[in-house]
Amino acid sequence: MSDFKVEKLPDEPIVLVSIYSSAQINGMEIYPESTHSTLELFNSFKEPFYYILDLSDAKLDIAQAIIGANKGAGGSGGTLRHPMVKEILVISKSNLVRVAAKGLRSKVFGSLAVSVFETLDEGLAYARNQTTDSK
């Protein structure tokens, strides 16, 4: 099993990136590979989409959460700042991850459009509802 999975949901403007518990985020091993795969898919879009980052299986400590936020939001090359990302939906039951994700809304991280959900089903329902409402 890979440390992550990047997929575009069929016939929906939604990209789902799942980071699994085996990912070595603290050592940065996952970032070059996952960021490259994610940006490659993002760059193929012609219309804005919802970026769902499923961290429900990931085991993160405070250092890993900070590294993840800095890498994802850092500069124009970060996945969280891609011009086609309409909104970032973070999935996690971890209070640490939820607080860190909400912190991405601050000016320090560029006031990113981030919503946090406890389950993937909640995040998917939100994205689908937003897509339906905008039609």
Short mmCIF file of C-alpha atoms in Angstrom, two decimals:
data_model
loop_
_atom_site.label_atom_id
_atom_site.label_comp_id
_atom_site.label_asym_id
_atom_site.label_seq_id
_atom_site.Cartn_x
_atom_site.Cartn_y
_atom_site.Cartn_z
CA MET A 1 0.00 0.00 0.00
CA SER A 2 1.25 3.44 -0.87
CA ASP A 3 1.57 6.21 1.73
CA PHE A 4 -0.96 8.30 -0.18
CA LYS A 5 -3.55 8.25 -2.95
CA VAL A 6 -4.44 11.06 -5.36
CA GLU A 7 -7.64 10.75 -7.38
CA LYS A 8 -10.13 12.88 -9.28
CA LEU A 9 -13.66 11.73 -8.58
CA PRO A 10 -15.48 10.76 -11.79
CA ASP A 11 -17.71 13.46 -13.28
CA GLU A 12 -17.24 15.78 -10.27
CA PRO A 13 -15.00 18.81 -9.68
CA ILE A 14 -13.43 17.09 -6.68
CA VAL A 15 -9.89 15.86 -6.07
CA LEU A 16 -9.37 13.51 -3.14
CA VAL A 17 -5.92 13.14 -1.63
CA SER A 18 -5.70 10.52 1.13
CA ILE A 19 -2.65 10.35 3.38
CA TYR A 20 -2.31 7.03 5.19
CA SER A 21 -0.84 6.20 8.60
CA SER A 22 2.28 4.74 6.97
CA ALA A 23 3.31 8.16 5.60
CA GLN A 24 6.58 9.51 7.00
CA ILE A 25 5.55 13.16 7.11
CA ASN A 26 8.00 14.14 9.83
CA GLY A 27 10.94 13.05 7.71
CA MET A 28 9.49 14.79 4.63
CA GLU A 29 9.72 11.59 2.58
CA ILE A 30 6.13 11.82 1.34
CA TYR A 31 6.17 15.41 0.14
CA PRO A 32 8.13 15.35 -3.14
CA GLU A 33 6.23 12.34 -4.48
CA SER A 34 2.75 13.30 -3.26
CA THR A 35 3.13 16.98 -4.20
CA HIS A 36 4.33 16.09 -7.70
CA SER A 37 1.42 13.66 -8.26
CA THR A 38 -1.10 16.12 -6.85
CA LEU A 39 0.15 19.13 -8.83
CA GLU A 40 0.25 17.08 -12.02
CA LEU A 41 -3.46 16.32 -11.61
CA PHE A 42 -4.31 19.88 -10.49
CA ASN A 43 -2.62 21.32 -13.58
CA SER A 44 -4.90 19.27 -15.83
CA PHE A 45 -8.02 21.12 -14.64
CA LYS A 46 -9.65 23.85 -16.71
CA GLU A 47 -12.31 24.69 -14.08
CA PRO A 48 -12.04 25.24 -10.30
CA PHE A 49 -12.46 22.20 -8.06
CA TYR A 50 -12.72 21.18 -4.42
CA TYR A 51 -9.56 19.74 -2.88
CA ILE A 52 -10.34 17.15 -0.21
CA LEU A 53 -7.37 16.25 1.96
CA ASP A 54 -8.30 13.13 3.89
CA LEU A 55 -6.09 12.86 6.96
CA SER A 56 -8.47 10.59 8.86
CA ASP A 57 -5.99 7.70 8.79
CA ALA A 58 -2.83 9.81 9.24
CA LYS A 59 -1.10 9.87 12.60
CA LEU A 60 0.33 13.37 13.06
CA ASP A 61 2.05 15.10 15.96
CA ILE A 62 2.41 18.86 16.36
CA ALA A 63 5.68 19.02 14.41
CA GLN A 64 4.20 17.07 11.51
CA ALA A 65 1.10 19.30 11.44
CA ILE A 66 3.29 22.41 11.25
CA ILE A 67 5.50 20.90 8.54
CA GLY A 68 2.42 19.89 6.56
CA ALA A 69 0.84 23.34 6.80
CA ASN A 70 4.07 25.08 5.82
CA LYS A 71 4.77 22.77 2.88
CA GLY A 72 1.21 22.81 1.56
CA ALA A 73 0.67 26.56 1.90
CA GLY A 74 4.21 27.63 1.10
CA GLY A 75 4.58 29.82 -1.97
CA SER A 76 3.02 29.36 -5.35
CA GLY A 77 4.28 25.77 -5.64
CA GLY A 78 2.19 24.49 -2.73
CA THR A 79 -0.90 22.42 -3.46
CA LEU A 80 -3.07 24.52 -1.16
CA ARG A 81 -2.45 27.66 -3.23
CA HIS A 82 -3.11 26.20 -6.66
CA PRO A 83 -5.21 28.68 -8.68
CA MET A 84 -7.84 26.05 -9.56
CA VAL A 85 -8.52 25.07 -5.93
CA LYS A 86 -11.91 26.52 -5.03
CA GLU A 87 -11.78 25.37 -1.40
CA ILE A 88 -9.74 22.96 0.71
CA LEU A 89 -11.69 20.44 2.75
CA VAL A 90 -9.66 18.75 5.48
CA ILE A 91 -10.96 15.47 6.90
CA SER A 92 -9.84 14.45 10.39
CA LYS A 93 -11.17 13.68 13.85
CA SER A 94 -7.87 14.75 15.42
CA ASN A 95 -8.21 18.00 17.35
CA LEU A 96 -4.61 18.84 16.47
CA VAL A 97 -5.19 18.44 12.73
CA ARG A 98 -8.50 20.30 12.91
CA VAL A 99 -6.93 23.29 14.71
CA ALA A 100 -3.96 23.32 12.32
CA ALA A 101 -6.28 23.21 9.30
CA LYS A 102 -8.38 26.06 10.65
CA GLY A 103 -5.15 27.99 11.18
CA LEU A 104 -4.66 28.00 7.41
CA ARG A 105 -7.43 30.59 7.29
CA SER A 106 -5.15 33.10 9.06
CA LYS A 107 -3.22 35.85 7.31
CA VAL A 108 0.05 34.07 8.12
CA PHE A 109 -0.95 31.33 5.65
CA GLY A 110 -2.63 33.67 3.20
CA SER A 111 -6.23 33.39 4.42
CA LEU A 112 -6.86 30.13 2.58
CA ALA A 113 -10.43 28.90 2.04
CA VAL A 114 -10.45 25.88 4.35
CA SER A 115 -13.30 23.89 5.88
CA VAL A 116 -12.83 21.00 8.29
CA PHE A 117 -14.97 17.87 8.59
CA GLU A 118 -14.80 14.80 10.82
CA THR A 119 -15.67 12.29 8.10
CA LEU A 120 -15.07 11.90 4.39
CA ASP A 121 -18.81 11.52 3.84
CA GLU A 122 -19.41 14.95 5.42
CA GLY A 123 -16.73 16.55 3.26
CA LEU A 124 -18.04 14.93 0.09
CA ALA A 125 -21.61 15.96 0.89
CA TYR A 126 -20.47 19.56 1.44
CA ALA A 127 -18.52 19.69 -1.85
CA ARG A 128 -21.37 18.12 -3.79
CA ASN A 129 -23.87 20.52 -2.25
CA GLN A 130 -21.68 23.51 -3.12
CA THR A 131 -21.32 22.24 -6.68
CA THR A 132 -25.10 21.76 -7.01
CA ASP A 133 -25.82 25.22 -5.53
CA SER A 134 -23.50 26.93 -7.99
CA LYS A 135 -25.25 25.47 -11.06
#
